[in-house]
mmCIF file of C-alpha atoms in Angstrom:
data_model
loop_
_atom_site.group_PDB
_atom_site.id
_atom_site.type_symbol
_atom_site.label_atom_id
_atom_site.label_comp_id
_atom_site.label_asym_id
_atom_site.label_seq_id
_atom_site.Cartn_x
_atom_site.Cartn_y
_atom_site.Cartn_z
ATOM 1 C CA UNK A 1215 83.688 93.476 86.187
ATOM 2 C CA UNK A 1216 83.746 97.250 86.362
ATOM 3 C CA UNK A 1217 80.833 97.165 88.786
ATOM 4 C CA UNK A 1218 82.528 94.535 90.963
ATOM 5 C CA UNK A 1219 85.717 96.587 91.137
ATOM 6 C CA UNK A 1220 83.835 99.764 91.935
ATOM 7 C CA UNK A 1221 81.759 98.067 94.642
ATOM 8 C CA UNK A 1222 84.915 96.471 96.087
ATOM 9 C CA UNK A 1223 86.573 99.884 96.537
ATOM 10 C CA UNK A 1224 83.319 101.559 97.680
ATOM 11 C CA UNK A 1225 82.517 98.860 100.257
ATOM 12 C CA UNK A 1226 85.943 99.284 101.865
ATOM 13 C CA UNK A 1227 85.537 103.073 101.948
ATOM 14 C CA UNK A 1228 82.109 102.678 103.602
ATOM 15 C CA UNK A 1229 83.513 100.282 106.195
ATOM 16 C CA UNK A 1230 86.383 102.662 107.007
ATOM 17 C CA UNK A 1231 83.960 105.577 107.415
ATOM 18 C CA UNK A 1232 81.506 103.794 109.736
ATOM 19 C CA UNK A 1233 80.920 105.482 113.097
ATOM 20 C CA UNK A 1234 81.274 103.468 116.305
ATOM 21 C CA UNK A 1235 84.743 101.916 116.034
ATOM 22 C CA UNK A 1236 86.020 100.917 119.501
ATOM 23 C CA UNK A 1237 89.720 100.770 120.243
ATOM 24 C CA UNK A 1238 90.706 97.450 121.833
ATOM 25 C CA UNK A 1239 94.491 97.497 121.862
ATOM 26 C CA UNK A 1240 97.331 99.999 121.591
ATOM 27 C CA UNK A 1241 100.976 99.055 121.087
ATOM 28 C CA UNK A 1242 103.869 101.342 120.143
ATOM 29 C CA UNK A 1243 103.022 101.720 116.468
ATOM 30 C CA UNK A 1244 99.906 99.570 116.224
ATOM 31 C CA UNK A 1245 96.297 100.280 117.178
ATOM 32 C CA UNK A 1246 93.459 97.763 116.880
ATOM 33 C CA UNK A 1247 89.792 98.697 116.670
ATOM 34 C CA UNK A 1248 86.651 96.573 116.430
ATOM 35 C CA UNK A 1249 83.180 97.355 115.157
ATOM 36 C CA UNK A 1250 80.191 95.087 115.785
ATOM 37 C CA UNK A 1251 76.945 95.219 113.878
ATOM 38 C CA UNK A 1252 74.523 92.298 114.128
ATOM 39 C CA UNK A 1253 76.516 89.143 113.477
ATOM 40 C CA UNK A 1254 79.228 90.960 111.551
ATOM 41 C CA UNK A 1255 82.448 91.928 113.278
ATOM 42 C CA UNK A 1256 84.902 94.300 111.632
ATOM 43 C CA UNK A 1257 88.532 94.749 112.574
ATOM 44 C CA UNK A 1258 90.733 97.727 111.874
ATOM 45 C CA UNK A 1259 94.485 97.623 112.464
ATOM 46 C CA UNK A 1260 96.418 100.867 112.121
ATOM 47 C CA UNK A 1261 100.197 100.722 111.701
ATOM 48 C CA UNK A 1262 102.740 103.543 111.563
ATOM 49 C CA UNK A 1263 105.332 102.431 109.031
ATOM 50 C CA UNK A 1264 108.667 103.992 108.101
ATOM 51 C CA UNK A 1265 108.428 103.581 104.324
ATOM 52 C CA UNK A 1266 106.926 105.870 101.657
ATOM 53 C CA UNK A 1267 103.225 105.241 100.980
ATOM 54 C CA UNK A 1268 103.792 104.215 97.354
ATOM 55 C CA UNK A 1269 106.291 101.525 98.456
ATOM 56 C CA UNK A 1270 103.847 100.153 101.032
ATOM 57 C CA UNK A 1271 101.134 100.201 98.356
ATOM 58 C CA UNK A 1272 103.144 98.228 95.813
ATOM 59 C CA UNK A 1273 104.209 95.631 98.423
ATOM 60 C CA UNK A 1274 100.777 95.187 100.011
ATOM 61 C CA UNK A 1275 98.826 95.083 96.759
ATOM 62 C CA UNK A 1276 100.905 92.157 95.483
ATOM 63 C CA UNK A 1277 99.183 89.299 97.267
ATOM 64 C CA UNK A 1278 101.703 86.741 96.015
ATOM 65 C CA UNK A 1279 104.074 88.277 98.608
ATOM 66 C CA UNK A 1280 101.565 88.002 101.439
ATOM 67 C CA UNK A 1281 103.002 84.688 102.695
ATOM 68 C CA UNK A 1282 106.238 86.536 103.483
ATOM 69 C CA UNK A 1283 104.527 88.163 106.470
ATOM 70 C CA UNK A 1284 101.066 86.647 106.994
ATOM 71 C CA UNK A 1285 101.155 83.134 108.448
ATOM 72 C CA UNK A 1286 97.446 82.759 107.629
ATOM 73 C CA UNK A 1287 98.406 82.415 103.950
ATOM 74 C CA UNK A 1288 99.717 79.006 102.914
ATOM 75 C CA UNK A 1289 99.548 79.588 99.160
ATOM 76 C CA UNK A 1290 98.441 82.411 96.935
ATOM 77 C CA UNK A 1291 98.271 82.375 93.148
ATOM 78 C CA UNK A 1292 96.871 84.717 90.532
ATOM 79 C CA UNK A 1293 93.950 83.062 88.756
ATOM 80 C CA UNK A 1294 93.154 85.991 86.461
ATOM 81 C CA UNK A 1295 94.768 89.360 85.954
ATOM 82 C CA UNK A 1296 91.860 91.440 84.676
ATOM 83 C CA UNK A 1297 94.140 94.460 84.306
ATOM 84 C CA UNK A 1298 97.019 96.032 86.192
ATOM 85 C CA UNK A 1299 94.793 97.074 89.093
ATOM 86 C CA UNK A 1300 92.368 94.124 89.290
ATOM 87 C CA UNK A 1301 93.427 90.568 89.957
ATOM 88 C CA UNK A 1302 91.617 87.450 91.102
ATOM 89 C CA UNK A 1303 93.620 85.304 93.510
ATOM 90 C CA UNK A 1304 93.213 81.813 94.893
ATOM 91 C CA UNK A 1305 94.394 81.588 98.500
ATOM 92 C CA UNK A 1306 94.677 78.688 100.912
ATOM 93 C CA UNK A 1307 95.079 79.080 104.671
ATOM 94 C CA UNK A 1308 95.786 76.615 107.470
ATOM 95 C CA UNK A 1309 93.016 75.033 109.524
ATOM 96 C CA UNK A 1310 92.535 76.849 112.818
ATOM 97 C CA UNK A 1311 90.874 74.160 114.901
ATOM 98 C CA UNK A 1312 92.185 70.989 113.318
ATOM 99 C CA UNK A 1313 89.540 70.848 110.606
ATOM 100 C CA UNK A 1314 90.082 71.243 106.887
ATOM 101 C CA UNK A 1315 92.303 74.027 105.581
ATOM 102 C CA UNK A 1316 90.405 77.048 104.238
ATOM 103 C CA UNK A 1317 90.418 78.392 100.722
ATOM 104 C CA UNK A 1318 89.323 81.695 99.225
ATOM 105 C CA UNK A 1319 88.751 83.126 95.757
ATOM 106 C CA UNK A 1320 89.102 86.900 96.015
ATOM 107 C CA UNK A 1321 89.115 89.947 93.796
ATOM 108 C CA UNK A 1322 91.850 92.415 94.760
ATOM 109 C CA UNK A 1323 91.272 95.942 93.429
ATOM 110 C CA UNK A 1324 93.921 98.621 93.895
ATOM 111 C CA UNK A 1325 93.699 102.368 93.391
ATOM 112 C CA UNK A 1326 96.206 105.188 93.578
ATOM 113 C CA UNK A 1327 94.981 108.433 95.147
ATOM 114 C CA UNK A 1328 93.738 111.150 92.821
ATOM 115 C CA UNK A 1329 94.751 113.847 95.329
ATOM 116 C CA UNK A 1330 97.418 113.921 98.082
ATOM 117 C CA UNK A 1331 94.912 113.798 100.976
ATOM 118 C CA UNK A 1332 93.400 110.540 99.710
ATOM 119 C CA UNK A 1333 94.775 107.103 100.575
ATOM 120 C CA UNK A 1334 96.156 104.400 98.354
ATOM 121 C CA UNK A 1335 93.535 101.641 98.452
ATOM 122 C CA UNK A 1336 93.765 97.844 98.174
ATOM 123 C CA UNK A 1337 90.291 96.298 98.463
ATOM 124 C CA UNK A 1338 89.500 92.588 98.777
ATOM 125 C CA UNK A 1339 86.282 90.622 98.522
ATOM 126 C CA UNK A 1340 85.253 87.083 97.669
ATOM 127 C CA UNK A 1341 84.028 86.318 94.170
ATOM 128 C CA UNK A 1342 82.652 83.186 92.541
ATOM 129 C CA UNK A 1343 84.551 81.698 89.634
ATOM 130 C CA UNK A 1344 83.117 78.802 87.657
ATOM 131 C CA UNK A 1345 86.652 77.549 87.049
ATOM 132 C CA UNK A 1346 87.337 77.308 90.834
ATOM 133 C CA UNK A 1347 84.370 75.574 92.471
ATOM 134 C CA UNK A 1348 84.638 74.622 96.160
ATOM 135 C CA UNK A 1349 86.497 71.330 96.668
ATOM 136 C CA UNK A 1350 86.040 68.667 99.320
ATOM 137 C CA UNK A 1351 89.614 69.153 100.537
ATOM 138 C CA UNK A 1352 89.048 72.726 101.666
ATOM 139 C CA UNK A 1353 86.482 74.710 103.567
ATOM 140 C CA UNK A 1354 85.561 77.544 101.142
ATOM 141 C CA UNK A 1355 85.522 80.741 103.157
ATOM 142 C CA UNK A 1356 84.064 84.106 102.232
ATOM 143 C CA UNK A 1357 85.694 87.500 102.636
ATOM 144 C CA UNK A 1358 82.894 90.072 102.949
ATOM 145 C CA UNK A 1359 85.213 93.054 102.815
ATOM 146 C CA UNK A 1360 88.891 93.490 103.610
ATOM 147 C CA UNK A 1361 91.838 95.540 102.480
ATOM 148 C CA UNK A 1362 94.229 98.377 103.132
ATOM 149 C CA UNK A 1363 94.090 102.164 103.123
ATOM 150 C CA UNK A 1364 97.549 103.721 103.052
ATOM 151 C CA UNK A 1365 97.947 107.382 103.985
ATOM 152 C CA UNK A 1366 101.147 109.268 103.288
ATOM 153 C CA UNK A 1367 102.563 110.971 106.422
ATOM 154 C CA UNK A 1368 105.875 112.193 104.996
ATOM 155 C CA UNK A 1369 108.244 111.331 102.160
ATOM 156 C CA UNK A 1370 109.515 108.393 104.226
ATOM 157 C CA UNK A 1371 106.577 107.286 106.377
ATOM 158 C CA UNK A 1372 102.932 106.313 106.089
ATOM 159 C CA UNK A 1373 99.950 105.029 108.054
ATOM 160 C CA UNK A 1374 98.668 101.641 106.915
ATOM 161 C CA UNK A 1375 95.110 100.757 107.950
ATOM 162 C CA UNK A 1376 94.085 97.136 107.485
ATOM 163 C CA UNK A 1377 90.392 96.266 107.555
ATOM 164 C CA UNK A 1378 88.669 92.908 107.734
ATOM 165 C CA UNK A 1379 84.961 92.279 108.069
ATOM 166 C CA UNK A 1380 83.994 88.783 109.190
ATOM 167 C CA UNK A 1381 80.728 87.046 109.972
ATOM 168 C CA UNK A 1382 80.241 85.443 113.358
ATOM 169 C CA UNK A 1383 80.687 82.002 111.768
ATOM 170 C CA UNK A 1384 84.238 82.848 110.678
ATOM 171 C CA UNK A 1385 84.927 84.642 113.930
ATOM 172 C CA UNK A 1386 83.998 81.560 115.975
ATOM 173 C CA UNK A 1387 86.385 79.684 113.738
ATOM 174 C CA UNK A 1388 89.174 82.243 114.119
ATOM 175 C CA UNK A 1389 89.143 82.467 117.882
ATOM 176 C CA UNK A 1390 86.907 81.644 120.791
ATOM 177 C CA UNK A 1391 87.301 85.206 121.989
ATOM 178 C CA UNK A 1392 88.765 88.498 120.895
ATOM 179 C CA UNK A 1393 91.596 88.553 123.406
ATOM 180 C CA UNK A 1394 93.093 85.456 121.846
ATOM 181 C CA UNK A 1395 92.734 86.747 118.328
ATOM 182 C CA UNK A 1396 94.013 90.250 119.127
ATOM 183 C CA UNK A 1397 97.388 88.739 120.072
ATOM 184 C CA UNK A 1398 97.526 86.952 116.724
ATOM 185 C CA UNK A 1399 96.433 90.187 114.985
ATOM 186 C CA UNK A 1400 99.244 92.074 116.744
ATOM 187 C CA UNK A 1401 101.797 89.438 115.718
ATOM 188 C CA UNK A 1402 100.624 89.638 112.105
ATOM 189 C CA UNK A 1403 100.752 93.455 112.194
ATOM 190 C CA UNK A 1404 104.297 93.418 113.574
ATOM 191 C CA UNK A 1405 105.332 90.945 110.861
ATOM 192 C CA UNK A 1406 103.688 93.180 108.242
ATOM 193 C CA UNK A 1407 105.602 96.244 109.471
ATOM 194 C CA UNK A 1408 108.910 94.338 109.461
ATOM 195 C CA UNK A 1409 108.189 93.131 105.931
ATOM 196 C CA UNK A 1410 107.467 96.692 104.721
ATOM 197 C CA UNK A 1411 110.418 98.302 106.478
#
Protein backbone atom coordinates (compact mmCIF):
# COMPACT_ATOMS: atom_id res chain seq x y z
CA UNK A 1 0.00 0.00 0.00
CA UNK A 2 2.70 2.47 0.93
CA UNK A 3 4.48 1.73 -2.34
CA UNK A 4 1.27 2.18 -4.35
CA UNK A 5 0.58 5.53 -2.71
CA UNK A 6 4.14 6.71 -3.24
CA UNK A 7 4.15 5.62 -6.89
CA UNK A 8 0.75 7.28 -7.41
CA UNK A 9 2.08 10.66 -6.22
CA UNK A 10 5.45 10.20 -7.99
CA UNK A 11 3.87 9.23 -11.32
CA UNK A 12 1.74 12.39 -11.32
CA UNK A 13 4.78 14.53 -10.48
CA UNK A 14 6.73 12.92 -13.35
CA UNK A 15 3.86 13.52 -15.78
CA UNK A 16 3.59 17.18 -14.73
CA UNK A 17 7.35 17.67 -15.19
CA UNK A 18 7.58 16.12 -18.67
CA UNK A 19 9.00 18.38 -21.38
CA UNK A 20 7.10 18.85 -24.64
CA UNK A 21 3.62 19.92 -23.52
CA UNK A 22 1.81 21.73 -26.37
CA UNK A 23 -0.86 24.30 -25.66
CA UNK A 24 -4.05 23.59 -27.62
CA UNK A 25 -6.60 26.00 -26.19
CA UNK A 26 -6.70 29.21 -24.17
CA UNK A 27 -9.84 30.66 -22.61
CA UNK A 28 -10.09 33.45 -20.03
CA UNK A 29 -9.01 31.43 -17.01
CA UNK A 30 -8.44 28.03 -18.59
CA UNK A 31 -5.52 26.66 -20.60
CA UNK A 32 -5.40 23.18 -22.12
CA UNK A 33 -2.21 21.37 -23.07
CA UNK A 34 -1.60 17.97 -24.65
CA UNK A 35 1.41 15.69 -24.62
CA UNK A 36 1.76 12.70 -26.95
CA UNK A 37 4.18 9.86 -26.47
CA UNK A 38 3.69 6.64 -28.43
CA UNK A 39 0.07 5.61 -27.99
CA UNK A 40 -0.34 7.54 -24.75
CA UNK A 41 -1.93 10.97 -24.78
CA UNK A 42 -1.77 13.21 -21.73
CA UNK A 43 -3.98 16.20 -21.05
CA UNK A 44 -3.26 19.11 -18.76
CA UNK A 45 -5.93 21.66 -17.88
CA UNK A 46 -4.87 24.73 -15.93
CA UNK A 47 -7.52 26.81 -14.17
CA UNK A 48 -7.19 30.10 -12.28
CA UNK A 49 -9.61 29.83 -9.38
CA UNK A 50 -10.69 32.46 -6.85
CA UNK A 51 -10.60 30.28 -3.73
CA UNK A 52 -7.74 29.52 -1.31
CA UNK A 53 -5.64 26.49 -2.30
CA UNK A 54 -6.55 24.51 0.83
CA UNK A 55 -10.28 24.91 0.05
CA UNK A 56 -9.77 23.73 -3.54
CA UNK A 57 -7.73 20.81 -2.20
CA UNK A 58 -10.38 19.65 0.25
CA UNK A 59 -13.16 19.92 -2.38
CA UNK A 60 -11.24 18.24 -5.20
CA UNK A 61 -9.79 15.43 -3.11
CA UNK A 62 -13.26 14.30 -2.02
CA UNK A 63 -14.28 12.28 -5.05
CA UNK A 64 -17.79 11.68 -3.71
CA UNK A 65 -18.44 15.33 -4.66
CA UNK A 66 -17.10 14.92 -8.19
CA UNK A 67 -20.58 14.34 -9.68
CA UNK A 68 -21.48 17.89 -8.63
CA UNK A 69 -19.31 19.23 -11.45
CA UNK A 70 -18.09 16.37 -13.65
CA UNK A 71 -20.80 14.91 -15.89
CA UNK A 72 -18.50 11.98 -16.68
CA UNK A 73 -19.18 10.64 -13.17
CA UNK A 74 -22.49 8.85 -12.72
CA UNK A 75 -21.73 7.34 -9.32
CA UNK A 76 -18.78 7.37 -6.98
CA UNK A 77 -18.46 5.46 -3.72
CA UNK A 78 -15.64 4.82 -1.29
CA UNK A 79 -14.74 1.13 -1.30
CA UNK A 80 -11.93 1.38 1.25
CA UNK A 81 -10.54 4.25 3.26
CA UNK A 82 -6.96 3.13 3.86
CA UNK A 83 -6.29 6.27 5.91
CA UNK A 84 -7.22 9.93 5.78
CA UNK A 85 -5.12 10.55 2.67
CA UNK A 86 -5.63 7.29 0.75
CA UNK A 87 -8.99 6.04 -0.44
CA UNK A 88 -10.10 3.51 -3.01
CA UNK A 89 -13.17 4.55 -4.98
CA UNK A 90 -15.53 2.77 -7.34
CA UNK A 91 -16.71 5.06 -10.13
CA UNK A 92 -19.17 4.56 -12.96
CA UNK A 93 -19.39 6.82 -16.01
CA UNK A 94 -21.84 7.03 -18.90
CA UNK A 95 -21.23 5.28 -22.21
CA UNK A 96 -19.77 7.65 -24.79
CA UNK A 97 -20.73 5.92 -28.01
CA UNK A 98 -23.84 4.02 -27.01
CA UNK A 99 -21.97 1.00 -25.66
CA UNK A 100 -21.83 -0.16 -22.07
CA UNK A 101 -21.23 2.35 -19.29
CA UNK A 102 -17.66 2.42 -17.98
CA UNK A 103 -16.47 1.62 -14.50
CA UNK A 104 -13.22 2.29 -12.66
CA UNK A 105 -11.58 1.20 -9.42
CA UNK A 106 -9.08 3.89 -8.45
CA UNK A 107 -6.74 4.76 -5.64
CA UNK A 108 -6.86 8.46 -4.75
CA UNK A 109 -3.81 9.68 -2.80
CA UNK A 110 -3.69 13.22 -1.45
CA UNK A 111 -0.78 15.18 -0.04
CA UNK A 112 -0.44 18.60 1.54
CA UNK A 113 2.66 20.59 0.61
CA UNK A 114 5.63 20.42 2.95
CA UNK A 115 6.76 23.91 1.89
CA UNK A 116 4.83 26.92 0.50
CA UNK A 117 6.27 26.63 -3.04
CA UNK A 118 5.00 23.06 -3.42
CA UNK A 119 1.50 22.18 -4.63
CA UNK A 120 -1.27 20.32 -2.91
CA UNK A 121 -1.50 17.00 -4.76
CA UNK A 122 -4.41 14.65 -5.50
CA UNK A 123 -3.19 11.65 -7.51
CA UNK A 124 -5.37 8.99 -9.13
CA UNK A 125 -4.60 5.63 -10.69
CA UNK A 126 -6.43 2.38 -11.32
CA UNK A 127 -5.94 -0.51 -8.92
CA UNK A 128 -7.18 -4.08 -8.89
CA UNK A 129 -9.39 -5.19 -6.03
CA UNK A 130 -10.40 -8.82 -5.65
CA UNK A 131 -13.69 -7.67 -4.12
CA UNK A 132 -14.56 -5.62 -7.26
CA UNK A 133 -13.90 -7.79 -10.32
CA UNK A 134 -15.00 -6.49 -13.74
CA UNK A 135 -18.70 -7.14 -14.41
CA UNK A 136 -20.49 -7.84 -17.67
CA UNK A 137 -22.65 -4.73 -17.24
CA UNK A 138 -19.73 -2.33 -17.45
CA UNK A 139 -16.65 -1.80 -19.54
CA UNK A 140 -13.80 -1.75 -16.95
CA UNK A 141 -11.57 1.16 -17.84
CA UNK A 142 -8.06 1.92 -16.63
CA UNK A 143 -6.73 5.24 -15.41
CA UNK A 144 -2.96 5.24 -16.03
CA UNK A 145 -2.36 8.49 -14.19
CA UNK A 146 -4.60 11.43 -13.37
CA UNK A 147 -5.04 14.03 -10.68
CA UNK A 148 -4.64 17.60 -9.54
CA UNK A 149 -1.79 19.87 -8.52
CA UNK A 150 -3.00 22.97 -6.71
CA UNK A 151 -0.66 25.94 -6.35
CA UNK A 152 -1.42 28.79 -3.98
CA UNK A 153 -1.34 32.21 -5.73
CA UNK A 154 -2.62 34.37 -2.87
CA UNK A 155 -4.69 33.98 0.29
CA UNK A 156 -7.82 33.91 -1.88
CA UNK A 157 -6.76 32.40 -5.20
CA UNK A 158 -4.97 29.38 -6.61
CA UNK A 159 -3.99 27.63 -9.83
CA UNK A 160 -5.52 24.18 -10.27
CA UNK A 161 -3.80 21.89 -12.78
CA UNK A 162 -5.71 18.77 -13.78
CA UNK A 163 -3.83 15.96 -15.49
CA UNK A 164 -5.12 12.87 -17.25
CA UNK A 165 -3.07 10.31 -19.13
CA UNK A 166 -5.03 8.05 -21.47
CA UNK A 167 -4.12 5.30 -23.89
CA UNK A 168 -5.16 5.58 -27.51
CA UNK A 169 -7.88 2.97 -26.91
CA UNK A 170 -9.61 5.20 -24.36
CA UNK A 171 -8.97 8.28 -26.46
CA UNK A 172 -10.71 6.73 -29.48
CA UNK A 173 -13.57 6.01 -27.13
CA UNK A 174 -13.63 9.53 -25.69
CA UNK A 175 -13.67 11.41 -28.95
CA UNK A 176 -12.93 10.87 -32.60
CA UNK A 177 -10.67 13.90 -32.50
CA UNK A 178 -9.20 16.35 -30.05
CA UNK A 179 -11.24 19.33 -31.17
CA UNK A 180 -14.43 17.61 -30.10
CA UNK A 181 -13.03 16.54 -26.78
CA UNK A 182 -11.39 19.90 -26.01
CA UNK A 183 -14.85 21.51 -25.98
CA UNK A 184 -16.05 18.91 -23.48
CA UNK A 185 -12.84 19.43 -21.46
CA UNK A 186 -13.48 23.19 -21.41
CA UNK A 187 -17.08 22.66 -20.28
CA UNK A 188 -15.92 20.35 -17.48
CA UNK A 189 -13.23 22.86 -16.44
CA UNK A 190 -15.76 25.70 -16.31
CA UNK A 191 -18.10 23.53 -14.23
CA UNK A 192 -15.19 22.67 -11.92
CA UNK A 193 -14.33 26.35 -11.41
CA UNK A 194 -17.98 27.23 -10.68
CA UNK A 195 -18.15 24.37 -8.18
CA UNK A 196 -14.99 25.57 -6.39
CA UNK A 197 -15.93 29.24 -6.36
